[in-house]
Tab-separated table of C-alpha atoms in Angstrom:
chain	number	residue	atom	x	y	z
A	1	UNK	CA	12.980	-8.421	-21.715
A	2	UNK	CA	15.161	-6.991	-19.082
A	3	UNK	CA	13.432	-4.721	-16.469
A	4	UNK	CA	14.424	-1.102	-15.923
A	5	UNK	CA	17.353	-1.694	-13.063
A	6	UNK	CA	17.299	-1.949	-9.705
A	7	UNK	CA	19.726	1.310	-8.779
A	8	UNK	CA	17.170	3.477	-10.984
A	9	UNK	CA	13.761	1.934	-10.163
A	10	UNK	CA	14.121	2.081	-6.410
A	11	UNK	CA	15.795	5.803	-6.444
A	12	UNK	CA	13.115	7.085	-8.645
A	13	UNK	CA	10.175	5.381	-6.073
A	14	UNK	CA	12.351	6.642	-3.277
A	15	UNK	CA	12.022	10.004	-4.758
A	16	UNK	CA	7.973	9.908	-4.674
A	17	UNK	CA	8.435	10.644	-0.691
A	18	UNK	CA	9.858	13.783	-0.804
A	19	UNK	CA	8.255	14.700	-3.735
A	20	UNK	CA	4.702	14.208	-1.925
A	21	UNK	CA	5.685	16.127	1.413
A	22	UNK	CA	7.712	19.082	-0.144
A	23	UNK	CA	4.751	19.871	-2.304
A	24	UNK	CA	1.507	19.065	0.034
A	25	UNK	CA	3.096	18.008	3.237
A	26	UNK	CA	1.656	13.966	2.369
A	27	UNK	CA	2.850	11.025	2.925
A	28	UNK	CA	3.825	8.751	0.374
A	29	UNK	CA	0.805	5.513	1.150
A	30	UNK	CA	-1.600	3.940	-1.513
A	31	UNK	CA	-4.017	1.418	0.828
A	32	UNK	CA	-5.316	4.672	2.505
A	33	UNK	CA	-7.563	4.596	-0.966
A	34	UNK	CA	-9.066	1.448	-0.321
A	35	UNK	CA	-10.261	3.466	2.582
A	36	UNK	CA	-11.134	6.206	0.729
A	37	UNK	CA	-12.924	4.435	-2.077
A	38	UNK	CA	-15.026	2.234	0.703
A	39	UNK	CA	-15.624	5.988	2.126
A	40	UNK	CA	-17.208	7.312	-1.003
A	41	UNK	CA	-19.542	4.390	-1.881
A	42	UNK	CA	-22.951	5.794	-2.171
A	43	UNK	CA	-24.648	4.327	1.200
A	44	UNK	CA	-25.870	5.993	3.548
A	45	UNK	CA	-24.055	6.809	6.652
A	46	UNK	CA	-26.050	5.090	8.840
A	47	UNK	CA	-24.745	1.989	7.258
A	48	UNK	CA	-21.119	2.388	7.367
A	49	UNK	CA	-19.074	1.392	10.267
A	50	UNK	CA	-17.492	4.488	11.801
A	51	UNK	CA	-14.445	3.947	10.417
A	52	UNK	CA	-15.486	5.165	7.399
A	53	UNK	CA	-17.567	7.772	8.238
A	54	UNK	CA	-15.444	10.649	7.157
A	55	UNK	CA	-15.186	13.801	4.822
A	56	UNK	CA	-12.633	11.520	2.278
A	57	UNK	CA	-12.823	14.341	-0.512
A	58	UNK	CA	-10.737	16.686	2.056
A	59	UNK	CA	-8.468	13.663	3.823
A	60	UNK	CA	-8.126	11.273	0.398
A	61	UNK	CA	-8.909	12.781	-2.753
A	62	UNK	CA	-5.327	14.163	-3.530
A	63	UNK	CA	-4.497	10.201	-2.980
A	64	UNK	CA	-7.730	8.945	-5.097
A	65	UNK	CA	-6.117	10.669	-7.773
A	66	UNK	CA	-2.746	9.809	-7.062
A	67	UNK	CA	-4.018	6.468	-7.685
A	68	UNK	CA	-5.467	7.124	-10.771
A	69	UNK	CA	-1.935	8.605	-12.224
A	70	UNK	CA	-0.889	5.306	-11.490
A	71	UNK	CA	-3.434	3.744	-13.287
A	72	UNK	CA	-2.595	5.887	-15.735
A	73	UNK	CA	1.107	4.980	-15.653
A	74	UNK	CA	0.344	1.308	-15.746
A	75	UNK	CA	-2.035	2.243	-18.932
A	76	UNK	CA	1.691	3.662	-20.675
A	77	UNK	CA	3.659	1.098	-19.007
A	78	UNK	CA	1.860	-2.194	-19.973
A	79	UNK	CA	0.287	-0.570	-23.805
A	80	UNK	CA	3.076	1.420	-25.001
A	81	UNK	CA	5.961	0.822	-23.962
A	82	UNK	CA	6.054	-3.356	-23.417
A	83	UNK	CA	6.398	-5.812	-25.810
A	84	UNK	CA	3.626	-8.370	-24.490
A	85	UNK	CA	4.743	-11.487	-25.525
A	86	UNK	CA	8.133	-11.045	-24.197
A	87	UNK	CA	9.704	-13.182	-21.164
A	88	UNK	CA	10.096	-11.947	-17.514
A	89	UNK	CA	13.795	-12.269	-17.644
A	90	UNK	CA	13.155	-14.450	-14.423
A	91	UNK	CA	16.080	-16.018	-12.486
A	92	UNK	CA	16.539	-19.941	-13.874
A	93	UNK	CA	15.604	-21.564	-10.194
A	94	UNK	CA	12.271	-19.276	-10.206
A	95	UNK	CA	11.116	-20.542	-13.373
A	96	UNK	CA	12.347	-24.046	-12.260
A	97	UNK	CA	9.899	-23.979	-9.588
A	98	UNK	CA	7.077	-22.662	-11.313
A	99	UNK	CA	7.148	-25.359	-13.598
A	100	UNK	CA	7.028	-27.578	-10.666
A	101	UNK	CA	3.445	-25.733	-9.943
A	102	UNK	CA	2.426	-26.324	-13.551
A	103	UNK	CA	2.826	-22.724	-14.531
A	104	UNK	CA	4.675	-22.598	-17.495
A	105	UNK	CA	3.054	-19.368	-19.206
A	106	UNK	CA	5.628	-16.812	-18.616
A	107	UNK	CA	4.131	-14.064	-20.386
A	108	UNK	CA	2.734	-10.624	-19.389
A	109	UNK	CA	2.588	-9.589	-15.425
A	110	UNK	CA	0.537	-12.272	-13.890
A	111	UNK	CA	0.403	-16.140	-14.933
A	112	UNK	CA	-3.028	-16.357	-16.943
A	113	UNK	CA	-2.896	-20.319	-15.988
A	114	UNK	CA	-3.465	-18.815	-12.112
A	115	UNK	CA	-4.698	-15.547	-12.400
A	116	UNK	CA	-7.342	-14.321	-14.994
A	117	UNK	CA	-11.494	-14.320	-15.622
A	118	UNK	CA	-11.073	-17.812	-16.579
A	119	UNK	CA	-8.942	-19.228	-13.343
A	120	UNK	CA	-11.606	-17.479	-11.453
A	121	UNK	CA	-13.842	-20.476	-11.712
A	122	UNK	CA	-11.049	-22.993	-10.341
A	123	UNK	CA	-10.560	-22.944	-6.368
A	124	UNK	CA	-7.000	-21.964	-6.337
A	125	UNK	CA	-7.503	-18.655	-8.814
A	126	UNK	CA	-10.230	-17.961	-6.780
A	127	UNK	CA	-8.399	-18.387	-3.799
A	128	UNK	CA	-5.651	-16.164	-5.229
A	129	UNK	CA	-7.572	-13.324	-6.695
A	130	UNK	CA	-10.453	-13.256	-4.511
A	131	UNK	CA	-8.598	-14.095	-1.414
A	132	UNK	CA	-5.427	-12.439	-1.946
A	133	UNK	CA	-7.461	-9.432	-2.423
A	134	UNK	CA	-9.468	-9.513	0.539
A	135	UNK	CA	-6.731	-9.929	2.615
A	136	UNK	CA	-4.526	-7.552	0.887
A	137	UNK	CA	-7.993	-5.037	1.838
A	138	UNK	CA	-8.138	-6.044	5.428
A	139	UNK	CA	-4.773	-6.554	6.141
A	140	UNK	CA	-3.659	-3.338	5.005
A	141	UNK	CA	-6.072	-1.342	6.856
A	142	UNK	CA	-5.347	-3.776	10.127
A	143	UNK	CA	-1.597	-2.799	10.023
A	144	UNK	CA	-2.152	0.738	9.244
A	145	UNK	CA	-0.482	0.782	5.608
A	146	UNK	CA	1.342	-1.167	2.660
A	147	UNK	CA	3.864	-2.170	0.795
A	148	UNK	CA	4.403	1.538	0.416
A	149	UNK	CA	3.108	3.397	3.305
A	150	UNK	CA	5.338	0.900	5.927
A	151	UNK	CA	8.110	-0.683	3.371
A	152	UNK	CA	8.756	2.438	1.996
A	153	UNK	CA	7.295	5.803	3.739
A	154	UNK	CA	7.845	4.330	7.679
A	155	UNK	CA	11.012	2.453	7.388
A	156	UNK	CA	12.705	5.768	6.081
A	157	UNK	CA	11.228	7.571	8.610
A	158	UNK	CA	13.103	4.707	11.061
A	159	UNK	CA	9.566	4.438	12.437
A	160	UNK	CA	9.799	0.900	14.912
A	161	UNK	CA	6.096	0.306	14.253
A	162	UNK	CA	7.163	-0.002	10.659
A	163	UNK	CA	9.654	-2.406	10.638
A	164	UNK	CA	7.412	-4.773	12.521
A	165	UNK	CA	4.478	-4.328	9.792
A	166	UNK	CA	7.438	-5.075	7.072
A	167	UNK	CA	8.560	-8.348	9.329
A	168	UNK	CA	4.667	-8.888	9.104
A	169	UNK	CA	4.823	-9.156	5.023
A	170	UNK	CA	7.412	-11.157	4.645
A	171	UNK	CA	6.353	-13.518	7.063
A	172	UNK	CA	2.932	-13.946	5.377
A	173	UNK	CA	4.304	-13.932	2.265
A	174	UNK	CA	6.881	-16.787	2.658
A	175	UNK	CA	4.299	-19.029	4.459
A	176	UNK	CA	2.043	-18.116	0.860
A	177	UNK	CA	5.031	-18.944	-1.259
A	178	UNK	CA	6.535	-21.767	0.424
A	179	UNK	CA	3.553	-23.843	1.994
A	180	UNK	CA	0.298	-22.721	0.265
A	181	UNK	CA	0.938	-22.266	-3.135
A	182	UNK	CA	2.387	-26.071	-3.305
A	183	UNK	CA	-0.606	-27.339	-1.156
A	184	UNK	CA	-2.654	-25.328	-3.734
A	185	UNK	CA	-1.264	-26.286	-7.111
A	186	UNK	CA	1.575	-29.022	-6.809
B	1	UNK	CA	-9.892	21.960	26.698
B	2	UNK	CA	-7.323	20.935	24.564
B	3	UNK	CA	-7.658	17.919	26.261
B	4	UNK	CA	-11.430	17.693	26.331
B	5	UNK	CA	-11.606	18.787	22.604
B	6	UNK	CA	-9.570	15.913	21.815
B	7	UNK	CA	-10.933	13.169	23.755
B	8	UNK	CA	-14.067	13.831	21.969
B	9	UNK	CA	-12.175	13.641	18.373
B	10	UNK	CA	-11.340	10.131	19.882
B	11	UNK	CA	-14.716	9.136	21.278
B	12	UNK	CA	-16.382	10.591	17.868
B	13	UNK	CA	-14.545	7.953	15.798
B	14	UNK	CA	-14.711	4.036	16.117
B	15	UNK	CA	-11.862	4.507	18.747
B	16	UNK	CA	-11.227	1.788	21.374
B	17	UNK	CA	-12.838	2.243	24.436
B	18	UNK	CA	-10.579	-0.232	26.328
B	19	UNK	CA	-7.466	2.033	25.713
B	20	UNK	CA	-7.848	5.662	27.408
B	21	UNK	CA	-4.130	6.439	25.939
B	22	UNK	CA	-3.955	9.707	23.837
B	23	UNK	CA	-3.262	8.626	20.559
B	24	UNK	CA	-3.807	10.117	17.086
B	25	UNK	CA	-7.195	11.030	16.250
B	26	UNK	CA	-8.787	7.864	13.905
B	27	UNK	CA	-7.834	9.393	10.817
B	28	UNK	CA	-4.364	10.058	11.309
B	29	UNK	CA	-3.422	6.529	12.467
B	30	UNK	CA	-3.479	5.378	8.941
B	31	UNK	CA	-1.118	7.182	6.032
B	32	UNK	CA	-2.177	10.606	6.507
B	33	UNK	CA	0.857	11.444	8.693
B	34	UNK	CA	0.833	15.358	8.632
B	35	UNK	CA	1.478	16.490	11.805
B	36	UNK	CA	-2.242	17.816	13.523
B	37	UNK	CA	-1.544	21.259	13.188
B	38	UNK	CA	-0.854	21.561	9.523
B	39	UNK	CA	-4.002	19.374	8.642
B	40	UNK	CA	-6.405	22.063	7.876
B	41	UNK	CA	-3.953	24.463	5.246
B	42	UNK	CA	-2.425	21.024	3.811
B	43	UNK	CA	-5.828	19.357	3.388
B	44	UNK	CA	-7.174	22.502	1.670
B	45	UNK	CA	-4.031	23.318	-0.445
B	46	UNK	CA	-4.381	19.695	-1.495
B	47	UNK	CA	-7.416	19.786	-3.285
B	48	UNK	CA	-6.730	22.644	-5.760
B	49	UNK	CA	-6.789	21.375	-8.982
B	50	UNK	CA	-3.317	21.819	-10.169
B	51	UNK	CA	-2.450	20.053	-7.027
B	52	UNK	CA	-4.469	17.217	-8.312
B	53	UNK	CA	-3.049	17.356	-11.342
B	54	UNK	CA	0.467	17.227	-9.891
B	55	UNK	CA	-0.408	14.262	-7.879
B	56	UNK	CA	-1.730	12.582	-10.667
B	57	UNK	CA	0.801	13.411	-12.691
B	58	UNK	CA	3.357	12.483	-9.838
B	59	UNK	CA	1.106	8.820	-9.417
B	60	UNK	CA	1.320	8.231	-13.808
B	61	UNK	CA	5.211	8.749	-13.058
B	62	UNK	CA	5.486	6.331	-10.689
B	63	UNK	CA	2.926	3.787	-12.292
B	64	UNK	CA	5.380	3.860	-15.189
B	65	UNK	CA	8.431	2.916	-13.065
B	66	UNK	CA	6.523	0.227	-11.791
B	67	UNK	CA	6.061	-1.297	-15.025
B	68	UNK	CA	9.095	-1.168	-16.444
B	69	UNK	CA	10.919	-2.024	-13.241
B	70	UNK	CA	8.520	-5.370	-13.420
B	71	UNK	CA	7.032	-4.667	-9.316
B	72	UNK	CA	3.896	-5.432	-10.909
B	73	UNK	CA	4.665	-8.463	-11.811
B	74	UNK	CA	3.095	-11.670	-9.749
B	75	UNK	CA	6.396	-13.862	-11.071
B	76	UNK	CA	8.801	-10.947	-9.650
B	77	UNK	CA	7.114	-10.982	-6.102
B	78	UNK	CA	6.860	-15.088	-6.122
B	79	UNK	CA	10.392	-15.109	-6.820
B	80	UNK	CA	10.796	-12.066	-4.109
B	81	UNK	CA	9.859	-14.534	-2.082
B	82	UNK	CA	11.593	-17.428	-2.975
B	83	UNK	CA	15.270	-14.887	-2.403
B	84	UNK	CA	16.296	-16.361	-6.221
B	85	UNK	CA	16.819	-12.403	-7.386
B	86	UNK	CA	17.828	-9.562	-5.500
B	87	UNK	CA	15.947	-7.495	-8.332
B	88	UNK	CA	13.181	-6.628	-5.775
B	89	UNK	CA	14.712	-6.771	-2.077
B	90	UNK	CA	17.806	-3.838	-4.658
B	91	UNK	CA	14.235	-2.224	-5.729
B	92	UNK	CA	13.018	-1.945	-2.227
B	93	UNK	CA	15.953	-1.684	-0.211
B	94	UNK	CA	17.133	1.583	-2.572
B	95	UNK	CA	13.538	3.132	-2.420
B	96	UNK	CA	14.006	3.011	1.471
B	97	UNK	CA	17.573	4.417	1.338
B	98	UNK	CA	16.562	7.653	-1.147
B	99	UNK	CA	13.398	8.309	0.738
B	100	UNK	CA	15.658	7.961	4.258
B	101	UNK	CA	18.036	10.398	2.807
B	102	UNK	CA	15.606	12.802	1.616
B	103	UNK	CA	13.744	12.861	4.765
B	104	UNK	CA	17.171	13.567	6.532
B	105	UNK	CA	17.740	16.349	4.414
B	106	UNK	CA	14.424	17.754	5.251
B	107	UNK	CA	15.025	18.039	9.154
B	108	UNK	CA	18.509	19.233	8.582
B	109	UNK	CA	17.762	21.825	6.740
B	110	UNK	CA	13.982	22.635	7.867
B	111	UNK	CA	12.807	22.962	4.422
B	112	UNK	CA	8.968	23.728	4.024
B	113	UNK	CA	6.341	22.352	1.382
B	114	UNK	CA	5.906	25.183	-1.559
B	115	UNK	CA	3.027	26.595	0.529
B	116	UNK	CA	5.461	27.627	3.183
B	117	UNK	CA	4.853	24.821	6.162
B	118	UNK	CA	6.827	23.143	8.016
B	119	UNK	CA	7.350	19.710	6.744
B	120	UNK	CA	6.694	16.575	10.093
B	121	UNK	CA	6.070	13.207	9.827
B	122	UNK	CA	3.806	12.312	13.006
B	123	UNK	CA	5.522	9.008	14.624
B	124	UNK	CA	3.348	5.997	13.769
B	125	UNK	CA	1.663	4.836	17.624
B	126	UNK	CA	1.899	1.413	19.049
B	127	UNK	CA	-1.367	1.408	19.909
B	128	UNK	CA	-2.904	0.910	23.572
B	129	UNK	CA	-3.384	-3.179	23.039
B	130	UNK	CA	-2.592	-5.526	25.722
B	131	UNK	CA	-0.470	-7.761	22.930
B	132	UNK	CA	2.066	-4.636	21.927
B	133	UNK	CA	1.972	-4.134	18.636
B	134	UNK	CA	-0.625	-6.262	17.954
B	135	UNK	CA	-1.797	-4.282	14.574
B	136	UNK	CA	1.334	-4.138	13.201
B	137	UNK	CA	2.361	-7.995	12.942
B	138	UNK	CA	-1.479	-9.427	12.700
B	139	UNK	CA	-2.271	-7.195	10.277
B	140	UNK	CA	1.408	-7.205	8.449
B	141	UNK	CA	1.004	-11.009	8.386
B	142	UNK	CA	-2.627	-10.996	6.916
B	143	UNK	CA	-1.316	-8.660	4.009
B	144	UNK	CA	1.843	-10.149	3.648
B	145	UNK	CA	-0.674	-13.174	2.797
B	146	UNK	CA	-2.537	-11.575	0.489
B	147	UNK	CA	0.191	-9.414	-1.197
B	148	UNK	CA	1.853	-12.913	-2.813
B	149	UNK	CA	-1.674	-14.806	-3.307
B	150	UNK	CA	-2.355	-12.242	-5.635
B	151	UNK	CA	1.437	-10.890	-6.331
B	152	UNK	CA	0.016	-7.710	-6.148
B	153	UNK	CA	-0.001	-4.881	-3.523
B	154	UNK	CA	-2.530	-1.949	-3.563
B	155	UNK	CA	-0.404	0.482	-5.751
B	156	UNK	CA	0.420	-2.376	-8.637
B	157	UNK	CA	-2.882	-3.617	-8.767
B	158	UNK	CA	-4.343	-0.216	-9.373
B	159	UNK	CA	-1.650	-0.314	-12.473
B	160	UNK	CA	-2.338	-3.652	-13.651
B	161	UNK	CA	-6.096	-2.716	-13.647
B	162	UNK	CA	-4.587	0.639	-16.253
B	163	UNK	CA	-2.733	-1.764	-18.067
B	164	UNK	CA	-5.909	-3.843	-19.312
B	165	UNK	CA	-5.273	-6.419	-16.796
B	166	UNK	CA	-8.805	-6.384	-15.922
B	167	UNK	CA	-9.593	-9.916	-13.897
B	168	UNK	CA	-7.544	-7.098	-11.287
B	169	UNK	CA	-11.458	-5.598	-11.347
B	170	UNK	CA	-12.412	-8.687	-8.653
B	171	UNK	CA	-9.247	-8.375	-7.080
B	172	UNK	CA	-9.971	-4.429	-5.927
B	173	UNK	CA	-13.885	-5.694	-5.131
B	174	UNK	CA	-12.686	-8.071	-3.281
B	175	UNK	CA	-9.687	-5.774	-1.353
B	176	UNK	CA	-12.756	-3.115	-0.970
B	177	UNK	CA	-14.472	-5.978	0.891
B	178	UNK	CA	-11.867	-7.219	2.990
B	179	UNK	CA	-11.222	-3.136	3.664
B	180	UNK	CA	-15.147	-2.699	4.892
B	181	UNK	CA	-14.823	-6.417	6.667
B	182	UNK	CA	-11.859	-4.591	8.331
B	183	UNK	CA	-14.161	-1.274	9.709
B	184	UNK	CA	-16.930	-3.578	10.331
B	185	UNK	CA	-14.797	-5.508	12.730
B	186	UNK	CA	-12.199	-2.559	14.137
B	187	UNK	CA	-13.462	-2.053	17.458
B	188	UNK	CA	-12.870	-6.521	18.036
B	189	UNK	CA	-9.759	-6.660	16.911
B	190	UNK	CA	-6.546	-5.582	18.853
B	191	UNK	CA	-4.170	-2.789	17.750
């Protein structure tokens, strides 16, 4: 299965920034939410560190529910409009190396072999959901946004600060690729 | 006053005491760039339910671009990072260019949001650390590590979790962890 291309994907996601500040005046970030959703956990305030003592129904709800859409979108996406059992369409060197890491179940969005209720119990899925999650929580927060809120929102608003956090990503995620995921699974 | 009123903003939140620099007050330093001023209209406005139900319409759009354009995939970002498709950097790199030229076209032409303000972006601040920059590239690395771990980021995992994917359930626990780890820890770490 081919994927929807490049030159209309990344226009359309591009489009999501003015779309936000023309109508509200936002801007386009979705690890704010974590925020938000740590924020509105029923606990009391004494027990929250300061940093999320806030009114998050007036600074994140329009973004909680942003969130949802996507959810939403992800619900048509995956469901309705994908065939399942179809193949990535993955470049030949990409599923060269995979097979080097004994993954060689191609189908859906994430490899079940690595990532699923059932890899849980083994240290590397655990390592990669558990651990890729936590980090993905505190590291977002630590740098002040995401994939979208710096990759996306800052670096076409030529903000500096941005294209450091970006730098940042790449650089964690090529030490990940290259060096851990072999020391975990090859 | 101004100043006064401010400084308290600052001392209210989990700010850091080593750094007397103005900067943003605590909630601004994150995604919600609005420029001060507008805050109070733009946070009200924003709430309204059709508002909400233009965002989430706006977020179900761009969940289903996602999808189709494979970003949610954990094979996509692994080879991403491997540089054995340009699939993702064409994905990324044309977001970045249509959101730059939109943004542009904003300033030129001083257009307002539908409630009638003017539209600013407030600049994103370096922070008052003594390594500059420090919260940009620690914390850019520790996502960066956790972004192709789990091949997800925080707006495809919230998809993947739509689609059924749900082992993406202890994924978000565990990124709702690692967020409160991050507040419990704020005021030790340098920015």
């Amino acid at each position: 299965m081919s994927p929807l291309p490049w030159y209309v994907a990344g226009p359309l996601i591009g489009l999501v920034v003015p779309a936000l500040l023309l109508f509200g005046g936002k801007a386009f970030g979705l690890s704010a939410n974590l925020r938000h959703a740590c924020a509105a956990l029923p606990v009391s305030n004494r027990a929250k560190p300061g940093f999320l003592r806030y009114d998050w129904r007036t600074a994140g709800l329009w973004n909680l529910v942003f969130a949802a859409g996507i959810a939403v979108g992800g619900f048509l996406g995956i469901r309705v409009f994908s065939d399942p059992s179809a193949a990535m369409g993955l470049s030949a060197d990409t599923v060269a190396a995979l097979a080097d890491l004994g993954v060689t179940d191609l189908t859906g969005f994430v490899p079940a072999q690595l990532i699923s209720w059932g890899a849980l119990a083994t240290p590397g899925g655990a390592l990669m959901v558990l651990g890729g999650g936590f980090l993905v929580g505190f590291g977002a927060r630590w740098a002040g946004g995401c994939t979208s809120g710096h990759a996306i929102s800052g670096l076409a608003d030529l903000q500096l600060p941005s294209l450091v956090a970006v730098a940042g990503f790449f650089v964690g995620g090529l030490a990940v690729t290259h060096f851990v995921l072999p020391l975990l699974l090859g | 006053m101004t100043d006064s009123a401010l400084r308290f903003r600052q001392s209210d939140g989990a700010g850091d005491g080593a750094s007397p620099r103005v900067e943003p007050p605590i909630e601004c330093l994150d995604t919600e760039q609005v420029a001060p001023a507008l805050r109070p209209r733009a946070l009200a406005e924003g709430n309204a339910p059709l508002a909400l139900a233009v965002y989430g319409l706006l977020g179900a759009a761009l969940g289903l671009v996602f999808t189709q354009a494979q970003v949610i995939s954990w094979f996509r970002i692994y080879e991403m990072f491997r540089f054995e498709s340009f699939h993702m950097y064409g994905i990324i790199g044309s977001a970045v260019a249509t959101a730059a030229l939109s943004i542009w076209v904003i300033k030129k032409l001083g257009l307002t949001t539908v409630h009638g303000e003017p539209i600013q972006l407030s600049a994103k601040a370096w922070g008052g650390s003594r390594v500059p920059g420090a919260r940009y590239w620690m914390g850019g690395v520790t996502f960066g590590l956790g972004w192709a771990l789990l091949g997800a980021c925080p707006g495809p995992l919230v998809a993947l979790l739509g689609g059924g994917v749900s082992v993406m359930l202890a994924a978000l626990v565990a990124a709702l962890a690692g967020t409160w780890t991050y507040a419990s820890l704020r005021d030790h770490l340098p920015h």
